[in-house]
Coordinates of C-alpha atoms in Angstrom, one line a residue:
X956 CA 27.3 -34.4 -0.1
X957 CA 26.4 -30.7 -0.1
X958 CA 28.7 -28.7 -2.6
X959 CA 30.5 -26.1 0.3
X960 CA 29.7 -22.7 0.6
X961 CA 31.5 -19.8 -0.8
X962 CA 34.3 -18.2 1.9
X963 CA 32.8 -15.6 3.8
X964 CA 29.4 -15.8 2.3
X965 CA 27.9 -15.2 6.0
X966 CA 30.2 -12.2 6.6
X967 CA 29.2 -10.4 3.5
X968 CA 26.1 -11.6 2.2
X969 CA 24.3 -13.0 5.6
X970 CA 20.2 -11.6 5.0
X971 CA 18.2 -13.0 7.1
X972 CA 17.4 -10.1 9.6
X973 CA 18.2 -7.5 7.1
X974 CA 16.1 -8.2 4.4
X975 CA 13.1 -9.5 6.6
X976 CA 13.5 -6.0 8.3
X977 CA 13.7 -4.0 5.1
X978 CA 10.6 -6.0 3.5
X979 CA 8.2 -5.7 6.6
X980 CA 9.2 -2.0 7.3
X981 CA 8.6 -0.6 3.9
X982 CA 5.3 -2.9 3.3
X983 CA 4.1 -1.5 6.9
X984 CA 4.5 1.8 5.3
X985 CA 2.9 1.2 2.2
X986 CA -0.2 0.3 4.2
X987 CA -0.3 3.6 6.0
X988 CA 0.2 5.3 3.4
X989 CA -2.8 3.8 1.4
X990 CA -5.0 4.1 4.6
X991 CA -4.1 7.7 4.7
X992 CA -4.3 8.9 0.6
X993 CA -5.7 6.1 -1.8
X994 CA -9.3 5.5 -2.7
X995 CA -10.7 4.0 -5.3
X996 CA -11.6 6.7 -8.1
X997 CA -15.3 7.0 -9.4
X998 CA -15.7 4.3 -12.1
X999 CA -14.3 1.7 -8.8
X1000 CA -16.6 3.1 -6.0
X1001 CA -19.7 2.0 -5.0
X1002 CA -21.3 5.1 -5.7
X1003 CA -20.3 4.3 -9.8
X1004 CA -24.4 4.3 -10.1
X1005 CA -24.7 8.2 -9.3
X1006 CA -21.4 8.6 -11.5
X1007 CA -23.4 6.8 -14.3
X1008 CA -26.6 9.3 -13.8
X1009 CA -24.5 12.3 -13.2
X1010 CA -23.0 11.8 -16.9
X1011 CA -25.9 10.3 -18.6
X1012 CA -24.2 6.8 -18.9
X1013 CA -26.6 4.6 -19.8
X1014 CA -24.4 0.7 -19.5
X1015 CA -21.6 0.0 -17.4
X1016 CA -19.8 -1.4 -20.7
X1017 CA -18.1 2.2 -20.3
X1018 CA -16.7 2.4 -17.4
X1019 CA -13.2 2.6 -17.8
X1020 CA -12.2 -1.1 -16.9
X1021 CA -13.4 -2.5 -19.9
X1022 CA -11.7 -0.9 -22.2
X1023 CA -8.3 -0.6 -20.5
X1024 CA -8.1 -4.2 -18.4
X1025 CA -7.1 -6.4 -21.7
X1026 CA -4.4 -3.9 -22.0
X1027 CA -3.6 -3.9 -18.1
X1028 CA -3.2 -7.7 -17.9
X1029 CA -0.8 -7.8 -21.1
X1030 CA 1.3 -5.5 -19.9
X1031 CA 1.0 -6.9 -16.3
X1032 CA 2.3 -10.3 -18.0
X1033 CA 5.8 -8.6 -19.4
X1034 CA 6.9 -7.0 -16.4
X1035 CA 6.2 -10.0 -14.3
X1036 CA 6.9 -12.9 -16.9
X1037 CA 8.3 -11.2 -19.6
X1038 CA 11.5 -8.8 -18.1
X1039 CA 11.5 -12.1 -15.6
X1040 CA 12.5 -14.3 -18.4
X1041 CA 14.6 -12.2 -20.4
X1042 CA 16.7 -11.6 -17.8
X1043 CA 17.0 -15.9 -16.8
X1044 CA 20.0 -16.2 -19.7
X1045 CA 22.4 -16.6 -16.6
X1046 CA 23.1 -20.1 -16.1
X1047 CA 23.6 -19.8 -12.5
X1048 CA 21.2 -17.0 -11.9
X1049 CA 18.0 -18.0 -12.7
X1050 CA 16.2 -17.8 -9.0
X1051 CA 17.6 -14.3 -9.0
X1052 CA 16.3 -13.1 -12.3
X1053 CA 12.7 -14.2 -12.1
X1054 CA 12.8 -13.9 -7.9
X1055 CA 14.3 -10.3 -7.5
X1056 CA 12.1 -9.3 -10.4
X1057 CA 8.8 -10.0 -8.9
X1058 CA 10.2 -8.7 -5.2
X1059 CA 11.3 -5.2 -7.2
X1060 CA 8.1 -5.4 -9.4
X1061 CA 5.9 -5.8 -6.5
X1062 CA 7.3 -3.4 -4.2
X1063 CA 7.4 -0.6 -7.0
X1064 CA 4.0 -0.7 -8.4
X1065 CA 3.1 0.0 -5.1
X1066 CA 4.8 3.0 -4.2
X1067 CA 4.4 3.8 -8.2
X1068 CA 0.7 4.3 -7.4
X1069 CA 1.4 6.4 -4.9
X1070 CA 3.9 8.6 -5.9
X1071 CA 2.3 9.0 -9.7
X1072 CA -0.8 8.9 -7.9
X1073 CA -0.1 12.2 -6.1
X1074 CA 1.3 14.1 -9.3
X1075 CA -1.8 13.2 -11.4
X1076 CA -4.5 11.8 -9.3
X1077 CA -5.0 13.6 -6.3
X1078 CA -8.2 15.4 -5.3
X1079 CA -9.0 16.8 -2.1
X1080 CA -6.4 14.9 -0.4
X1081 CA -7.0 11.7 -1.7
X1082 CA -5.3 9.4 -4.1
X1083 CA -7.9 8.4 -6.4
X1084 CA -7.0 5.4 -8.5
X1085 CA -8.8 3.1 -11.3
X1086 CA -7.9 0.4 -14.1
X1087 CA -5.6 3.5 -15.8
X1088 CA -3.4 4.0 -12.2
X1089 CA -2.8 0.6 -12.3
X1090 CA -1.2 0.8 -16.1
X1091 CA 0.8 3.6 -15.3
X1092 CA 2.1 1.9 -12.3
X1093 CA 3.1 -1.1 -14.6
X1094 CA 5.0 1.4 -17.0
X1095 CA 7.0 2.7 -14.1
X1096 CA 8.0 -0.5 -12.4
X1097 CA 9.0 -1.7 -16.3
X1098 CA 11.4 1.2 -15.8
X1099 CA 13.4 0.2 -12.7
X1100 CA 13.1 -3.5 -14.4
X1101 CA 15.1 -2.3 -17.3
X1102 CA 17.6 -0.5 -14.8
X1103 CA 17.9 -4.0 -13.0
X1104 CA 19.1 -5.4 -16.1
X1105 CA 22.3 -3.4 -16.0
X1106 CA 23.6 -4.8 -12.8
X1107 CA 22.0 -8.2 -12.3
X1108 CA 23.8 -10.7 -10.5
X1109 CA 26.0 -7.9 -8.7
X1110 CA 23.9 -6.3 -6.5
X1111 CA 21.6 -7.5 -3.1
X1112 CA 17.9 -7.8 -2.9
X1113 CA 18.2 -4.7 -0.5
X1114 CA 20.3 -2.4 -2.7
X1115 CA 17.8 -3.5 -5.5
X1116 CA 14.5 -2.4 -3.0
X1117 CA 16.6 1.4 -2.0
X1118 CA 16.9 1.8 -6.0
X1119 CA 13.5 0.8 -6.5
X1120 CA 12.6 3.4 -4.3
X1121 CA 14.7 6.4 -5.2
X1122 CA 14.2 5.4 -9.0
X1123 CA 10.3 5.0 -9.1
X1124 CA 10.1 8.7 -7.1
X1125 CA 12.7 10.1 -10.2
X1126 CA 10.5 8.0 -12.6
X1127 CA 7.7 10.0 -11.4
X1128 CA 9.1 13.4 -11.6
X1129 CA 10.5 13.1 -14.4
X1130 CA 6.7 11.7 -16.3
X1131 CA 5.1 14.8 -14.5
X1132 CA 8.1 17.5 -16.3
X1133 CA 7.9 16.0 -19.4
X1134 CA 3.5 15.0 -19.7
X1135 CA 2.3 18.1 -17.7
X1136 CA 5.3 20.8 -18.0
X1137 CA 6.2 19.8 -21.4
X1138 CA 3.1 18.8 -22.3
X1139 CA 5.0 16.1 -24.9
X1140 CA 3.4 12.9 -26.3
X1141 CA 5.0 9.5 -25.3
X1142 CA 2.3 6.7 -25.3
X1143 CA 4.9 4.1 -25.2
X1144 CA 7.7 5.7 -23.1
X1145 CA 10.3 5.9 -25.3
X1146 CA 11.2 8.9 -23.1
X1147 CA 9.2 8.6 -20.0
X1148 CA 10.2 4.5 -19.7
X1149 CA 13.4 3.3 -21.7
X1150 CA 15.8 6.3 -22.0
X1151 CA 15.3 7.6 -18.7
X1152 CA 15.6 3.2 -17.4
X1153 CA 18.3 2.9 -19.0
X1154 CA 20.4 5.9 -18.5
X1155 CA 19.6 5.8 -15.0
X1156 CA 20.5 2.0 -14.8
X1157 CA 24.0 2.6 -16.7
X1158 CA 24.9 5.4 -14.3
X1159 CA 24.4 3.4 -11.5
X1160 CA 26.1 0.4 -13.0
X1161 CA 29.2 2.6 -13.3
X1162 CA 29.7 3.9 -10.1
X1163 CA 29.0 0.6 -8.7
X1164 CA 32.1 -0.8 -11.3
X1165 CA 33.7 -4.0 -10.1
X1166 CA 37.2 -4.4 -11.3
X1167 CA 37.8 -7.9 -10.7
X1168 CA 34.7 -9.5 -12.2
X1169 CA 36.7 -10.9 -14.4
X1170 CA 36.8 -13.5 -11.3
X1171 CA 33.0 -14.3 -12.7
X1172 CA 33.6 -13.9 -16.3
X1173 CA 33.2 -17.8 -16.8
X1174 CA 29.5 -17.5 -14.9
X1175 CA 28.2 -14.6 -16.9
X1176 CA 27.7 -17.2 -20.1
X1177 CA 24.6 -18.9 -20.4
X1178 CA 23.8 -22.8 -21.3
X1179 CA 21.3 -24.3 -23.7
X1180 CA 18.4 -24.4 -21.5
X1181 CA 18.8 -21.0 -20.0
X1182 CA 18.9 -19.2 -23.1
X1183 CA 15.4 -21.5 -23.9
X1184 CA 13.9 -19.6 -21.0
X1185 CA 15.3 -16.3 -22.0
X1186 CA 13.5 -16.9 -25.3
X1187 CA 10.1 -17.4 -23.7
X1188 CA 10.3 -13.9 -22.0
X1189 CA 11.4 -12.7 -25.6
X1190 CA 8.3 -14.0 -27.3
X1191 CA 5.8 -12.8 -24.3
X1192 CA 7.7 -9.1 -24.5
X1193 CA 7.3 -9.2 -28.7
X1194 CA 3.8 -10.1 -28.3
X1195 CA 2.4 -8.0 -26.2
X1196 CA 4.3 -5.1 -27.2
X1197 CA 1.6 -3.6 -29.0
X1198 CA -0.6 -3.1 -25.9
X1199 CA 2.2 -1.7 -24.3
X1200 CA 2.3 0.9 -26.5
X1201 CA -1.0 1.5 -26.7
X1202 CA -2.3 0.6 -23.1
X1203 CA -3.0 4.3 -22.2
X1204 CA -3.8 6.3 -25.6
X1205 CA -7.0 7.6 -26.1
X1206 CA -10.1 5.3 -27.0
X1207 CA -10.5 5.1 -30.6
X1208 CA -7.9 6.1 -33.8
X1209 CA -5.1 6.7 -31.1
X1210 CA -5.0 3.5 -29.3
X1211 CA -5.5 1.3 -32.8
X1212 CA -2.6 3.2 -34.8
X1213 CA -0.3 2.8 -31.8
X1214 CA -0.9 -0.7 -32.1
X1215 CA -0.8 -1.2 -35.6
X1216 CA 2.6 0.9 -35.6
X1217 CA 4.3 -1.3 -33.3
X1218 CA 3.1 -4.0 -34.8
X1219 CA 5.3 -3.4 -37.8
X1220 CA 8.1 -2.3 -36.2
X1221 CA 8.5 -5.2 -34.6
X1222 CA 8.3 -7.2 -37.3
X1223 CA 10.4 -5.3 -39.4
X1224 CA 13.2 -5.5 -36.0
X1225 CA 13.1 -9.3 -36.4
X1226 CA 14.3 -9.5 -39.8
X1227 CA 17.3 -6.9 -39.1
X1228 CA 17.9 -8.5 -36.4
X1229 CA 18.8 -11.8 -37.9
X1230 CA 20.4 -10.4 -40.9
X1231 CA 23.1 -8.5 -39.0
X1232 CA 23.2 -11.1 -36.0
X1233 CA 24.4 -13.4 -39.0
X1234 CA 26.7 -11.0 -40.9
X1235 CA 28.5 -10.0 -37.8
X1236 CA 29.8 -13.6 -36.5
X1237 CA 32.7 -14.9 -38.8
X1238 CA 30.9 -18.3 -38.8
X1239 CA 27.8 -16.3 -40.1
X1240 CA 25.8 -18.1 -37.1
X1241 CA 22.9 -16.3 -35.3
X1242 CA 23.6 -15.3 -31.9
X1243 CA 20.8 -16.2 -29.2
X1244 CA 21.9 -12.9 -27.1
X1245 CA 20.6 -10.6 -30.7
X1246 CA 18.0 -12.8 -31.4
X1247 CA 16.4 -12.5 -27.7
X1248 CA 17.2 -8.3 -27.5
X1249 CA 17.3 -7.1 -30.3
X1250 CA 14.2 -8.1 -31.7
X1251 CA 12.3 -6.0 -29.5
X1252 CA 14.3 -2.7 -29.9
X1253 CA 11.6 -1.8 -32.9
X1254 CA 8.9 -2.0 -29.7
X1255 CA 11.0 0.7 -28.1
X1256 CA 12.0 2.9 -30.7
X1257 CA 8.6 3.5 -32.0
X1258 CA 6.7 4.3 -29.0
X1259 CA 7.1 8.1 -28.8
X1260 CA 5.2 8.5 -32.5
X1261 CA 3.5 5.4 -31.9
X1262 CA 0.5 6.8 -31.7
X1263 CA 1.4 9.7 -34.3
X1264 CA 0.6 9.4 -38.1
X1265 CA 4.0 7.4 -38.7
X1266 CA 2.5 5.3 -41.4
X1267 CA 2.9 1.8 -41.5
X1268 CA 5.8 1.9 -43.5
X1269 CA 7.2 4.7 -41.7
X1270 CA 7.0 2.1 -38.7
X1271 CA 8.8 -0.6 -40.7
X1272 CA 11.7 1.5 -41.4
X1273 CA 11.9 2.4 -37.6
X1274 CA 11.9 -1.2 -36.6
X1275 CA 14.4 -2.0 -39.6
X1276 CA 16.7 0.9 -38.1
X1277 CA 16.5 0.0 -34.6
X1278 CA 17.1 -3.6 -35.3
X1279 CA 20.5 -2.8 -36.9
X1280 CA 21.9 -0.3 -34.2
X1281 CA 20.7 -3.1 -31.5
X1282 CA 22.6 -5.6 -32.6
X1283 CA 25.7 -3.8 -34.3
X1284 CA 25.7 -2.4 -30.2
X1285 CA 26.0 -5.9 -28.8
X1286 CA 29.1 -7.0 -31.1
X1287 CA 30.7 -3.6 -31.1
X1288 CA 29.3 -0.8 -27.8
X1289 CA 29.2 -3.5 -25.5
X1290 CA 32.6 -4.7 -25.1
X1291 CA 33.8 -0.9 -25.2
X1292 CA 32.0 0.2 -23.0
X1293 CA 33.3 -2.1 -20.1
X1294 CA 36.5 -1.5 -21.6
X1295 CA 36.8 1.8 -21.8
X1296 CA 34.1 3.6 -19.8
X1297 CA 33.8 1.1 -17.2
X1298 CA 30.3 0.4 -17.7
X1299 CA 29.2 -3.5 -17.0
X1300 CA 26.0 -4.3 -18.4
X1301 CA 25.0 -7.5 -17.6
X1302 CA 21.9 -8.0 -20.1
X1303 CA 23.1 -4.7 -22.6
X1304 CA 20.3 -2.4 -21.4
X1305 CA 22.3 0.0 -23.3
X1306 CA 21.4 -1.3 -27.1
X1307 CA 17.7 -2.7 -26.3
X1308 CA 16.8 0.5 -24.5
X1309 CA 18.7 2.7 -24.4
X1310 CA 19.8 3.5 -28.4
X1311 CA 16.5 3.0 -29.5
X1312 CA 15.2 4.5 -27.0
X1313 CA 17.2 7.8 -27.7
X1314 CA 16.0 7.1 -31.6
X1315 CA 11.9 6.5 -30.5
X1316 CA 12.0 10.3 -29.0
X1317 CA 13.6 11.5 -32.0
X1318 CA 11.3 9.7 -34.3
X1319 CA 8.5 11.6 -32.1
X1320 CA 10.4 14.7 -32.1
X1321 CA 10.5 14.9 -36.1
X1322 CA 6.8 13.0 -36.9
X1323 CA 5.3 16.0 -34.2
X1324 CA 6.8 18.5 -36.3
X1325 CA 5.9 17.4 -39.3
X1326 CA 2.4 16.9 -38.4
X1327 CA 0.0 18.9 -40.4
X1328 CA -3.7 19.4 -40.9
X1329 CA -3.8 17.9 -44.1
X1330 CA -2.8 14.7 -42.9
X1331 CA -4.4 14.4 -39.2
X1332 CA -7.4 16.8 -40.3
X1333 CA -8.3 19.7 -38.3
X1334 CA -10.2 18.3 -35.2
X1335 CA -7.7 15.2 -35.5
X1336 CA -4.7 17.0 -35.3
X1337 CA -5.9 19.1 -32.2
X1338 CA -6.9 15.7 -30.7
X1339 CA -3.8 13.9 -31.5
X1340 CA -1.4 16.6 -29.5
X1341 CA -4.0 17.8 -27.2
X1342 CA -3.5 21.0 -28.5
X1343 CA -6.3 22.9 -26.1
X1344 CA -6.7 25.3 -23.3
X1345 CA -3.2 26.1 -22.5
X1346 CA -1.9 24.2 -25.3
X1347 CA -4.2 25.9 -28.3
X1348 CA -1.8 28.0 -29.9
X1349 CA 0.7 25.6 -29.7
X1350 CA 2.0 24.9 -33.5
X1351 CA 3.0 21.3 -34.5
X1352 CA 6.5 22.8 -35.0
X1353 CA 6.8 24.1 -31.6
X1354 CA 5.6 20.8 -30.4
X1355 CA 8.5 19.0 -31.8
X1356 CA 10.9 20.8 -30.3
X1357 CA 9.2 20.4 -26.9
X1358 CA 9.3 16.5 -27.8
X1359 CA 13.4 17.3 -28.0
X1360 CA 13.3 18.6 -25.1
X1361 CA 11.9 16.1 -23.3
X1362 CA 15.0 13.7 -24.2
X1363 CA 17.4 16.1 -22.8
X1364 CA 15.3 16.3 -19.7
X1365 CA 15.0 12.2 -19.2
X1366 CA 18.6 12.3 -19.7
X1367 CA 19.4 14.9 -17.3
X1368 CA 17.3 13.2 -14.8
X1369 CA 18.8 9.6 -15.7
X1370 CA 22.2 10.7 -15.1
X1371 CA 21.9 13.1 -12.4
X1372 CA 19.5 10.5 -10.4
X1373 CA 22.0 7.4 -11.3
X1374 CA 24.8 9.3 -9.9
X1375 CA 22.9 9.8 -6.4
X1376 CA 21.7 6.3 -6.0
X1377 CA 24.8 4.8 -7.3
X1378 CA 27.1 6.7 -4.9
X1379 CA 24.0 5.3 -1.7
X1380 CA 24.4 1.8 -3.1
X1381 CA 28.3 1.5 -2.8
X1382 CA 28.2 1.9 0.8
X1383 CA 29.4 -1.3 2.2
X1384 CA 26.1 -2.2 4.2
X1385 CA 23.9 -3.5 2.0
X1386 CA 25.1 -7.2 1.9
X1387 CA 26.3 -7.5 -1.7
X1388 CA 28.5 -10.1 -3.1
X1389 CA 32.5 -9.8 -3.7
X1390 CA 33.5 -9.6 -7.4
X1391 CA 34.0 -13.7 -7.7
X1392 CA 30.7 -14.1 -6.5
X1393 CA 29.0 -12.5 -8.7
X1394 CA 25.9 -14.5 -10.7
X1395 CA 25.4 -17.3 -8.3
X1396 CA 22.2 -18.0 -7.0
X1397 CA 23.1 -19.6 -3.6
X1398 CA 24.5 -16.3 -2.6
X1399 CA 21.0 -15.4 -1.6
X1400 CA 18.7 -18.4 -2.5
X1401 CA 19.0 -22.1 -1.2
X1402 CA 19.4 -24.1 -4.1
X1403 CA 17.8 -27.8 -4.8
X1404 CA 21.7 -30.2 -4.3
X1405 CA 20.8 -31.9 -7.9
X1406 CA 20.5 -29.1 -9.5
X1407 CA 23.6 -27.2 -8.0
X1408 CA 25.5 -30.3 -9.2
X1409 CA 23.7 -30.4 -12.5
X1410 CA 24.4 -26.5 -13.2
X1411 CA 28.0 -26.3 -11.9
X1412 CA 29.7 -29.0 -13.3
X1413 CA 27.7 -29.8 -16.6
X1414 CA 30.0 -28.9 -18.7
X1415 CA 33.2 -30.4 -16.4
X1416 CA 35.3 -33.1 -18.3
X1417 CA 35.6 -34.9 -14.5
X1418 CA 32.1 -35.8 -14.9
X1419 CA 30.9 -39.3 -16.5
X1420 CA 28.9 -39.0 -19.5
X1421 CA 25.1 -40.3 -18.3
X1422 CA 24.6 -44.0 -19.1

């Protein structure tokens, strides 16, 4: 017999003109729009012959695509498969991790290519994109990804698509103050990608505070099998970190140190990691919850400088610093933070992003200032910070404090932005569940009956044990 429904699920949660309506609008629009401004830039377009003659390219090995689509599809794979699975630790909300993920994801990179596209792409009226737009788009939909982490299972797949929107048009202004204003370097978005995601994401979770989740408290657990397929989105985000961070540098010494840098950080994160995940439970057991987050706050904290002269060894003591702060943040921030600031973060967005986030900008902020000739050379150093036309008497000393700046900025933006589309998404139209619905996937999502009954009462001591 079907489990029943929850009470006044149709009154409050009922989607199937709203969503539908939303969905079909927005995608209508996003096919004007790219009828009206996009084309495909010069290394897509037919005319890529005349490109090559016109700049004495001799083999199409370099047009842009080949060098940049390994990167592309890696990074492609974590915010589809890898922020999907992370976030699947739920045991009843598994449909809505992976599912709202892709519908966000999808949705973003779209108007992500527009609205970046317009700030950095646009000649003569036209939206010109290539292999790079596509990256970029990526980064900026990761963004609003890590935001979603902060108030999964609370929110509707129509407040997630109006945040999506608001965020990814913020996400873009703030990229174009800090890369073209600021003129700061941030190949892995530490900045651009994690403190302002994060930020924004904990603002919005805030004003959106539910004081009777408690109601839910016993479905925001996980069980052995969900954790399992929170641990494959862990391993996909940890190996293909290193592309993330170096998807977009420049061809050549840039785009190898940035990988080698996170590389070791990450390593170095995993060890921590385990170490303090052990030390802080009485029992000295490992905790699944550090071992799938923290381990990849070294990825984050070294992407500002990742593409700097860190050092190798300057990278492992980034990742063996960031490992620690993640985790201590999970046994300690976490639970104050509900407590006392009223901030619910469902997947603690706040100590894989958002603290080493804060320390990858200030790791950039200090290995830009320190930067001199003797160690980049002179042409390398001028290369490394772009340190020409407007930029050429720029000193590597002034360029770290512009690096400063551009954390104060992302934060600035993160809370300001938050606030606004935290204050849209409380108004009661948007079909969201009441606080003791929380975390359930048949809110939204018709659920197979064997597994309903498999999920909710697997751990019940009514059931009979399986024969």
């Amino acid at each position: 017999m079907e489990r029943p429904r929850h009470q006044g699920m149709a009154k409050n949660t009922y989607m199937r003109w709203r969503l539908p309506l939303v969905c079909l609008l927005w995608e209508v629009a996003m096919i004007v729009l790219f009828g009206v401004f996009v084309r495909f830039g010069p290394e897509a377009d037919a005319h890529w012959e005349e490109e090559k003659q016109k700049k004495n390219i001799t083999s199409d090995i370099e047009n842009d695509f080949y060098f940049r689509y390994p990167s592309f599809q890696d990074v492609h794979v974590m915010i589809f498969v890898g922020f999907g699975f992370l976030m699947m630790f739920l045991k009843r909300y598994g449909f809505g991790a992976v599912g709202f993920n892709f519908l966000l994801a999808a949705f973003g990179i779209q108007w992500a290519l527009l609205m970046q596209g317009w700030f950095h792409s646009f000649e003569n009226g036209k939206i010109l994109i290539g292999v790079e737009n596509l990256i970029n788009a990526d980064f900026c939909v990761g963004s609003v990804c890590i935001a979603f982490g902060a108030i999964l299972g609370k929110t509707s797949p129509i407040q997630l698509l109006i945040m999506t929107l608001f965020q990814v048009t913020l996400f873009a202004v703030n990229e174009y103050i800090l890369l073209n204003l600021l003129h700061v370097k941030d190949a892995g978005g530490s900045m651009t990608i994690h403190t302002f995601g994060a930020y924004f994401g904990l603002t919005v979770t805030c004003i959106l505070y539910r004081p009777n989740l408690e109601q839910s408290k016993d479905k925001q657990g996980s069980v052995y099998h969900s954790d399992l397929f929170a641990m494959i989105g862990t391993l996909y985000l940890w190996m293909y970190w290193p592309s993330f961070n170096s998807a977009v540098s420049e061809h050549g010494d840039a785009q190898h140190r940035a990988a080698i840098n996170t590389y070791c950080s990450l390593a170095a994160c995993v060890l921590t990691t385990m170490a303090f995940s052990s030390m802080l439970q009485k029992k000295g057991k490992l905790d699944m919850v550090h071992i799938q987050n923290a381990t990849l706050a070294g990825g984050v904290a070294v992407g500002t400088s990742a593409e700097m002269m860190l050092t190798p060894y300057g990278a492992l003591i980034v990742g063996f610093i960031s490992g620690i702060v993640s985790t201590v943040g999970y046994v300690y921030l976490t639970p104050f933070l509900e407590s006392r600031l009223h901030i619910q973060d469902t997947c603690g967005i706040h100590n894989l992003h958002a603290m080493p986030g804060l320390i990858g900008g200030i790791v950039g902020a200090i290995t830009a200032a320190a930067a001199t000739e003797d160690v980049y050379g002179k042409e390398g150093l001028t290369k490394a910070f772009d340190f020409t036309g407007p930029y050429q008497t720029r000193t590597p000393s002034v360029q770290g404090g512009f690096q400063a700046a551009g954390i104060v900025v992302s934060l600035l933006m993160a809370f300001a932005g938050g606030a606004l589309v935290g204050a849209i998404l409380k108004l009661p139209i948007w079909g969201d569940a009441s606080d003791e619905n929380c975390f359930e996937d048949d809110i939204y999502w018709e659920v197979p009956e064997d597994e309903e009954s498999d999920v909710y009462h697997m751990h019940s001591p009514d059931k009979a044990a399986s024969p």
